[in-house]
CSV table of C-alpha atoms in Angstrom, one decimal:
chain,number,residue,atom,x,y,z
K,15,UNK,CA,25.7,-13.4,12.6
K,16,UNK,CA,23.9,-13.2,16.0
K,17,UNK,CA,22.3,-16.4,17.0
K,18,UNK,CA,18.6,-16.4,18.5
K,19,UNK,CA,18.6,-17.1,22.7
K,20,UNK,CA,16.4,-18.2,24.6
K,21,UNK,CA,14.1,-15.6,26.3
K,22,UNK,CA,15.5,-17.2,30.1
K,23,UNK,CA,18.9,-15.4,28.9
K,24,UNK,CA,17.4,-11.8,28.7
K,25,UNK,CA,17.7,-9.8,31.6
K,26,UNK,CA,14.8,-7.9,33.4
K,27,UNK,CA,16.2,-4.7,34.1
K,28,UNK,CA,16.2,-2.6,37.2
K,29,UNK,CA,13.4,0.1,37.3
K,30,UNK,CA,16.5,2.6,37.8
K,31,UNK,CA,18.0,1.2,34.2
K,32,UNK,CA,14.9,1.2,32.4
K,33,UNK,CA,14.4,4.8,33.9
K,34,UNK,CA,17.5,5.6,32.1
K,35,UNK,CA,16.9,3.5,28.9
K,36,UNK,CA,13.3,5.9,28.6
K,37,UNK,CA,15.0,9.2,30.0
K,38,UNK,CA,17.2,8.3,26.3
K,39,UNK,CA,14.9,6.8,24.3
K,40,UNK,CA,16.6,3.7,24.4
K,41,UNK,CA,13.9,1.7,24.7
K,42,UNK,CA,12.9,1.5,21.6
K,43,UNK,CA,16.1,0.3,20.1
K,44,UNK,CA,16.3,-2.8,22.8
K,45,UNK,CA,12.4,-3.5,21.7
K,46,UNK,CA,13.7,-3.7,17.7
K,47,UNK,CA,16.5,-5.9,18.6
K,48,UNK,CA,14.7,-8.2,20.5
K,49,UNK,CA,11.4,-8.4,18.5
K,50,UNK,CA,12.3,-7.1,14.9
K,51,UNK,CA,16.8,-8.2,14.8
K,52,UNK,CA,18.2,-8.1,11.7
K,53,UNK,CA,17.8,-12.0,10.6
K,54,UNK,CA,14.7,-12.1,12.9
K,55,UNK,CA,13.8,-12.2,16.3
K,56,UNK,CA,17.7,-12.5,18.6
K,57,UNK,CA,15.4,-14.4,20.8
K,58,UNK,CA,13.1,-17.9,20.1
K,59,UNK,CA,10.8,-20.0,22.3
K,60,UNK,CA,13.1,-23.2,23.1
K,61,UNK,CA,10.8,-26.5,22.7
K,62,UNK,CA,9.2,-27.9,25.8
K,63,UNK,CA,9.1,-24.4,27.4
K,64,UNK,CA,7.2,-22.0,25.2
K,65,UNK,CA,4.2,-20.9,27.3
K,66,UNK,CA,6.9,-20.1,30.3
K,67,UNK,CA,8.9,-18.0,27.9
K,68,UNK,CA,6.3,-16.4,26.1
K,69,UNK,CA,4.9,-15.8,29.8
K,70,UNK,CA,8.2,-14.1,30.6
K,71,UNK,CA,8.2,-11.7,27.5
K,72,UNK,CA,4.8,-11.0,28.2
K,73,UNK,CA,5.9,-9.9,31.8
K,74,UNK,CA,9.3,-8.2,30.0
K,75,UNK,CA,7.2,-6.2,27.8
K,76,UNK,CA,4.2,-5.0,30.4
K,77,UNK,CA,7.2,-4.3,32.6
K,78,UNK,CA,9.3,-2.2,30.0
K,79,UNK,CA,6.0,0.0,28.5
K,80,UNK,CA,5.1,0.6,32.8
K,81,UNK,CA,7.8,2.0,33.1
K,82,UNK,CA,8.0,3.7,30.5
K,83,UNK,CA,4.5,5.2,30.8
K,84,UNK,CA,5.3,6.2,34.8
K,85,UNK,CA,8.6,8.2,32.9
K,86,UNK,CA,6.0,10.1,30.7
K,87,UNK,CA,3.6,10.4,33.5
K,88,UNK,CA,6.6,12.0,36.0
K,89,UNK,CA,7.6,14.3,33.0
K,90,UNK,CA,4.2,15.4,32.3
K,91,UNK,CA,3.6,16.3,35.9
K,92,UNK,CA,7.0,18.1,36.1
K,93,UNK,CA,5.4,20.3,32.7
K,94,UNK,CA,2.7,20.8,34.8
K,95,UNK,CA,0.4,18.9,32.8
K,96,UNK,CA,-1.3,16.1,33.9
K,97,UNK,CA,-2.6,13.0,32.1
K,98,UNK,CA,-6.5,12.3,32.0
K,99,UNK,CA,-7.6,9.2,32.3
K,100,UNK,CA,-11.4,9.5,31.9
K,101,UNK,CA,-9.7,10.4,27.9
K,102,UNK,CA,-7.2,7.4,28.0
K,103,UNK,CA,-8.0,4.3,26.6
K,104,UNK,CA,-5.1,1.0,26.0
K,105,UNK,CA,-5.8,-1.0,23.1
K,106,UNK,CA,-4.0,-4.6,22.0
K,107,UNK,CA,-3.1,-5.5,18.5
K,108,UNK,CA,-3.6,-8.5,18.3
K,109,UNK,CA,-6.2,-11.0,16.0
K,110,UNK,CA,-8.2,-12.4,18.7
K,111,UNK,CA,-9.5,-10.7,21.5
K,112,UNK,CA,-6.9,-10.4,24.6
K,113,UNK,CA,-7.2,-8.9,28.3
K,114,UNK,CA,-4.9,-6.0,29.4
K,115,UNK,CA,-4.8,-4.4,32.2
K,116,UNK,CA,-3.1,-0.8,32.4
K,117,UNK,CA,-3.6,1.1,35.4
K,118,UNK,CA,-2.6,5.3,35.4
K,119,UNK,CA,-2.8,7.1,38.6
K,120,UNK,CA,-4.3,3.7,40.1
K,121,UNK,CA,-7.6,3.9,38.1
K,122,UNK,CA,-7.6,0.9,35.3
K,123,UNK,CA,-7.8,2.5,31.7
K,124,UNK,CA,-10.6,1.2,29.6
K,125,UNK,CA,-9.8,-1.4,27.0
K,126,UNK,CA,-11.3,-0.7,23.8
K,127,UNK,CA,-11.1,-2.6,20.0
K,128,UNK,CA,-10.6,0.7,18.2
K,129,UNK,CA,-9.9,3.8,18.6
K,130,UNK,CA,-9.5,7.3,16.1
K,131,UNK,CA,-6.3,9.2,16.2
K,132,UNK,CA,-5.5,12.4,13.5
K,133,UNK,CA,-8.6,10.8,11.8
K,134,UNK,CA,-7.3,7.7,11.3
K,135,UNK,CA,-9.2,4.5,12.5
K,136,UNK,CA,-6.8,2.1,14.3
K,137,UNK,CA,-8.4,-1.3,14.8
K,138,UNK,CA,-7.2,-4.1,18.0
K,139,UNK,CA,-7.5,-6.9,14.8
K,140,UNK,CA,-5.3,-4.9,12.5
K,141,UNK,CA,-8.0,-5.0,9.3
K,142,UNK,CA,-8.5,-1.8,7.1
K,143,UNK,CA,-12.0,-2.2,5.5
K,144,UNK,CA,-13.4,-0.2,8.7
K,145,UNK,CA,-11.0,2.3,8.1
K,146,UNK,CA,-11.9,3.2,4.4
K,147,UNK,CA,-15.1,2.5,5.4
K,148,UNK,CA,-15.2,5.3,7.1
K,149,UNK,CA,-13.4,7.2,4.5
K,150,UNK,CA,-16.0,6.4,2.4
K,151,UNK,CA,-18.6,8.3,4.6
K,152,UNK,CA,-16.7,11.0,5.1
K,153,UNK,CA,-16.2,11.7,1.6
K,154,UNK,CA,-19.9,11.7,1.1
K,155,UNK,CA,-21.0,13.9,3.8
K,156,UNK,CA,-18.7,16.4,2.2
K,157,UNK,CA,-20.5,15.6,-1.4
K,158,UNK,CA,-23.9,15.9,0.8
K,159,UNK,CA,-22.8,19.3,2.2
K,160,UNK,CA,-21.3,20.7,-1.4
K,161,UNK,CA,-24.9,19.2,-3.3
K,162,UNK,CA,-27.0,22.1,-4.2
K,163,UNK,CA,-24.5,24.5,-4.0
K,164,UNK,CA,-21.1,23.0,-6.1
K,165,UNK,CA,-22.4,19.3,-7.4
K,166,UNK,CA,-25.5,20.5,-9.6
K,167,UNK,CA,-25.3,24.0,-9.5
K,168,UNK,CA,-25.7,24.8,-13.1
K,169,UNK,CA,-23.8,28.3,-12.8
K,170,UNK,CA,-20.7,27.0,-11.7
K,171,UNK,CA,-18.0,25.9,-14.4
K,172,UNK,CA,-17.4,22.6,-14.5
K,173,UNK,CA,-13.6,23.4,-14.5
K,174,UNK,CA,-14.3,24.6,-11.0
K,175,UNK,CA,-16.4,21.6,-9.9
K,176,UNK,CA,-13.5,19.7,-11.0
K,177,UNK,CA,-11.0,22.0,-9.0
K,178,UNK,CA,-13.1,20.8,-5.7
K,179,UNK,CA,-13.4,18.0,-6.5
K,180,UNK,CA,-9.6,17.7,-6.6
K,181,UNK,CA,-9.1,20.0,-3.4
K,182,UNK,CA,-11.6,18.7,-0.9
K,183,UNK,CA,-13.3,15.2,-2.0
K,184,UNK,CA,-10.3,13.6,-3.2
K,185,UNK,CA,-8.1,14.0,-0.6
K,186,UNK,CA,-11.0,13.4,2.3
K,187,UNK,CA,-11.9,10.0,0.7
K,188,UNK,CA,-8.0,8.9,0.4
K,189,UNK,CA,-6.5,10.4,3.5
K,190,UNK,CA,-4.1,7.3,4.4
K,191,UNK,CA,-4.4,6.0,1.1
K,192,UNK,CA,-0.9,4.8,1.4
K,193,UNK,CA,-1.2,2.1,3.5
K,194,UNK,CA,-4.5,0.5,2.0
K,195,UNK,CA,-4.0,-3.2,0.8
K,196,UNK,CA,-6.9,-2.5,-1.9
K,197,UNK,CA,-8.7,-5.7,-3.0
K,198,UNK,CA,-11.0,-6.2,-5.4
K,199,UNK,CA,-14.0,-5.3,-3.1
K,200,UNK,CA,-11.7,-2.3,-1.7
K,201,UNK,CA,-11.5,-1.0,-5.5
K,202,UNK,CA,-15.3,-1.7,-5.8
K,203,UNK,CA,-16.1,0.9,-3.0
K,204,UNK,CA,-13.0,3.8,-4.2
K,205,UNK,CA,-15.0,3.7,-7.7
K,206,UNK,CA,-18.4,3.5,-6.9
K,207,UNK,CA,-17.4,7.0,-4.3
K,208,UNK,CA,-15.6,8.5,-6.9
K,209,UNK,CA,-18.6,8.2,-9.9
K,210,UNK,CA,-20.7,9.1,-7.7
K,211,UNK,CA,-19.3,12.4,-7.6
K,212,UNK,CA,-17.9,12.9,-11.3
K,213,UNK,CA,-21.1,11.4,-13.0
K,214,UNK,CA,-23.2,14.0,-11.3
K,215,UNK,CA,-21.1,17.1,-12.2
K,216,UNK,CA,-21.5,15.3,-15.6
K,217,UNK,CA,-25.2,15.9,-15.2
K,218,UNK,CA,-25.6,12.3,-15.7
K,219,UNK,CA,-27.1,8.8,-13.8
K,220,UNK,CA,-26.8,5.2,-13.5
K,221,UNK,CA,-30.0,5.2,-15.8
K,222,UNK,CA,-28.2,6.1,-19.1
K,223,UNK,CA,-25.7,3.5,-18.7
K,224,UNK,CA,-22.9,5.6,-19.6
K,225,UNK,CA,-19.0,4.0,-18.9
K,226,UNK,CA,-17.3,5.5,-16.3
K,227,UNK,CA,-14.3,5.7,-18.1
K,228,UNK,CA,-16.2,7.8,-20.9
K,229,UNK,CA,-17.5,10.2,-18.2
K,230,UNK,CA,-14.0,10.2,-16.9
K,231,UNK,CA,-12.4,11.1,-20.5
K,232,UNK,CA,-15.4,13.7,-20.8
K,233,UNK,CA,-14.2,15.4,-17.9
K,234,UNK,CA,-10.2,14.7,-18.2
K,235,UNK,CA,-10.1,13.0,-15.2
K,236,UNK,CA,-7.8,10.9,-14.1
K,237,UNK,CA,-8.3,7.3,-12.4
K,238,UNK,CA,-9.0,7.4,-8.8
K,239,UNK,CA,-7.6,4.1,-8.3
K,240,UNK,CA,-4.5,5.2,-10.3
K,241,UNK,CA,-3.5,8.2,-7.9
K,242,UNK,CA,-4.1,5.8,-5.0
K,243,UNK,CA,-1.6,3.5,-6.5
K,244,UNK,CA,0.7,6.2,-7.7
K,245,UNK,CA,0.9,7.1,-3.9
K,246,UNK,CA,1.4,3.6,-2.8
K,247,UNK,CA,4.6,3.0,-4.6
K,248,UNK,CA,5.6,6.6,-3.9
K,249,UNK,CA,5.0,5.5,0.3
K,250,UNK,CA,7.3,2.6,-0.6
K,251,UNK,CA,10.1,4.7,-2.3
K,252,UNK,CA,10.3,6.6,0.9
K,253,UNK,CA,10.4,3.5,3.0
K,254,UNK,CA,13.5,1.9,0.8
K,255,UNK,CA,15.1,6.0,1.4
K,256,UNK,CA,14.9,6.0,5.5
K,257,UNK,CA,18.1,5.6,7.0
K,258,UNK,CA,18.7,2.7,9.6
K,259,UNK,CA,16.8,3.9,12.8
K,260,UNK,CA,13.9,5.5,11.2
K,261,UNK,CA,11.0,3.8,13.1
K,262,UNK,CA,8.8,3.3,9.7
K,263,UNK,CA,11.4,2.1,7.8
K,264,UNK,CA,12.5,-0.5,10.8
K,265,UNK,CA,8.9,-1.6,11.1
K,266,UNK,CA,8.6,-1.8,7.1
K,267,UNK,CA,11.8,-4.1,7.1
K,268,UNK,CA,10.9,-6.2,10.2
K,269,UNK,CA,10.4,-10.1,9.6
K,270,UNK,CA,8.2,-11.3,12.8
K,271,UNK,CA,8.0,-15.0,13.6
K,272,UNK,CA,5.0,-17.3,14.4
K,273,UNK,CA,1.9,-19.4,12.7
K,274,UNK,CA,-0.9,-17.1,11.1
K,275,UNK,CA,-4.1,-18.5,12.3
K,276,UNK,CA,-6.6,-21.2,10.1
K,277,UNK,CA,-7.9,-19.8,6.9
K,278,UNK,CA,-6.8,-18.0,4.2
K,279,UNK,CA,-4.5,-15.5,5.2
K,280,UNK,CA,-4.5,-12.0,5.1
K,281,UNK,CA,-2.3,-9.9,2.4
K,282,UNK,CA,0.2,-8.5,3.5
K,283,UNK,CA,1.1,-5.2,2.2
K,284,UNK,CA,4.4,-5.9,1.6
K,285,UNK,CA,3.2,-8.6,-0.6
K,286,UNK,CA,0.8,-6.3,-2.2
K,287,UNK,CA,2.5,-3.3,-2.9
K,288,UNK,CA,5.4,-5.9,-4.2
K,289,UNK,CA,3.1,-7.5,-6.5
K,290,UNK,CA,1.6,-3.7,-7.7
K,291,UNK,CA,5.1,-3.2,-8.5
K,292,UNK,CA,5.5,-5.8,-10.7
K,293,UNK,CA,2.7,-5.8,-12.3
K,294,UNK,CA,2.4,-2.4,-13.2
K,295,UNK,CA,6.2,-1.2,-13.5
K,296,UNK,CA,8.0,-4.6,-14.5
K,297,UNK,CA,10.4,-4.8,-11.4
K,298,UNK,CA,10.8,-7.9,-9.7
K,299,UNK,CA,10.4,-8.3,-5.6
K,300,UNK,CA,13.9,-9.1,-5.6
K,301,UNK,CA,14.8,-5.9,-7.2
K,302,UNK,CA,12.9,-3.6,-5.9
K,303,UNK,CA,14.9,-2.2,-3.4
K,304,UNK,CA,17.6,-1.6,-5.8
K,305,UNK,CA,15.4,0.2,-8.7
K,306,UNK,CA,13.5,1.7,-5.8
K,307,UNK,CA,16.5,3.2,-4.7
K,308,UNK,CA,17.3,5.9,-7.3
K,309,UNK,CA,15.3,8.6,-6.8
K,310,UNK,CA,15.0,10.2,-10.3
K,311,UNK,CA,14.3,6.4,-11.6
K,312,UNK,CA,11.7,5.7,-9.9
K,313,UNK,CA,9.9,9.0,-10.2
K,314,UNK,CA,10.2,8.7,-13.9
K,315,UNK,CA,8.8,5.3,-13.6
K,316,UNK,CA,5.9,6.2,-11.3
K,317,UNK,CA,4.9,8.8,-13.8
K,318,UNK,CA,4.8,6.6,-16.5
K,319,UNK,CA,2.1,4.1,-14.0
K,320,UNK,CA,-0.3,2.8,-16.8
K,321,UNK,CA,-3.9,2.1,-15.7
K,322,UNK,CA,-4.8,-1.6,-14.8
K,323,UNK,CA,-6.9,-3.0,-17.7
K,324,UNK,CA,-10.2,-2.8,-17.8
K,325,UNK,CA,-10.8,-0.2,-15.4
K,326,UNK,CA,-13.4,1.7,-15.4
């Protein structure tokens, strides 16, 4: 079993080596071994010297993705493309607020706290109520848009609302639904966006205090909150399936040292798709990997995912 070192005993490598480790994607495997090893990180802070070794992989690390980002740079212009920095932006995930300094081309890249990608919000703190915030809104522009002419447009079947409904609203308001750690205010929000789009195909309003779980059964819909579960558990299937190497699956299996800060600490979504799992399915943390692992049995168990009670 490897032992963790001390950060003095890593090696900076040459800018010709690390020109070689990026030329064959190396790099990432060194970054996994020394920040996410097998029984943790195969390096550790010795006592007494912290802040200069944390220095040093601080300087290890801006040194490694420099050279890394010249390699792309070089290959870009060898394409005959050529990177644009008034688009560029660097970003640092971290919980408080940290300066970095990136510099492309010699002009300094602007450091932002967030940042959209494929529509997907990534924030510098790491929280997700932004994100589904804005999932949020862009479900309802699309019910804004659809109003007169699909939501209360009396000539149109309701089994063709419902189609819609299924084709465009659902998946705008849960695109990335499988990462979401959804607490109880998060599952506030996903029903409140989803009755607001079922109760007025069902022609009906807060004002006749009607369940939504009998508009729901009026309309043979299922639970919002159940798909987004469903998916959840599916995500983690797929995690358990990816061979050694897949990036996801290395990330997902990664056990990252250090103190959380004061307060009450975030969930983790390892912890809370874990605890989904058993509360929903019967299968304990420490056999989830091993049920999760047969493909037909967990299928068969994911279509058999009862609602929580009281829903709806």
């Amino acid at each position: 079993m490897p032992q963790p070192q001390p950060l003095d005993a890593v090696p900076v490598p040459s800018p010709e080596k690390w020109e070689g480790c990026v030329r064959k994607g190396i790099w990432r495997k060194i970054f996994a071994k020394l920040l996410c090893g097998p029984v943790g990180p195969l390096w550790r802070p010795r006592t007494g010297s912290s802040r200069k070794q944390l220095l040093m992989l601080s300087c290890w690390l801006l040194q490694a993705w420099t050279y890394s980002m010249h390699w792309g740079i070089l290959q870009c212009e060898a394409a005959g493309m050529r990177v644009s920095t008034s688009k560029s932006e660097a970003m640092v995930l971290d919980q408080k607020k940290v300066a970095c300094t990136q510099q492309v081309g010699g002009e300094v890249l602007p450091q932002v706290e967030e940042f959209k990608y494929l529509r997907v919000l990534f924030m510098s703190e790491g929280r997700m109520d932004r994100k589904i915030d804005r999932r949020i809104g862009a479900a309802a522009a699309v019910m804004r848009s659809m109003y007169r002419l699909v939501v209360v447009k009396k000539e149109l079947s309701r089994k063709a609302k419902f189609l819609i409904y299924q084709s465009i609203y659902v998946p705008t308001l849960t695109y990335g639904h499988e990462l979401w750690v959804m607490t109880e205010r998060v599952r506030s929000w996903i029903q409140a966006a989803e009755m607001s789009f079922l109760h007025r195909v069902a022609g009906r309003s807060l004002r006749d205090r009607v369940r939504s779980s009998v508009t729901r059964e009026k309309l043979g819909v299922e639970l919002l909150l159940l798909h987004i579960e469903r998916g959840q558990l599916r995500w983690l299937g797929h995690l358990f399936w990816m061979p050694p190497g897949c990036l996801p699956g290395e990330v997902f299996r990664a056990c990252p040292t250090g103190k959380r800060p004061r307060g009450r600490p975030r969930t983790r979504w390892r912890d809370y798709v874990s605890r989904l799992a058993w509360e929903h399915l019967g299968v304990p943390p420490e056999e989830l990997e091993e049920v999760s692992g047969e493909r037909e049995v967990w299928a068969s168990l994911l279509r058999l995912l009862p609602p929580r009670p009281g829903s709806g």
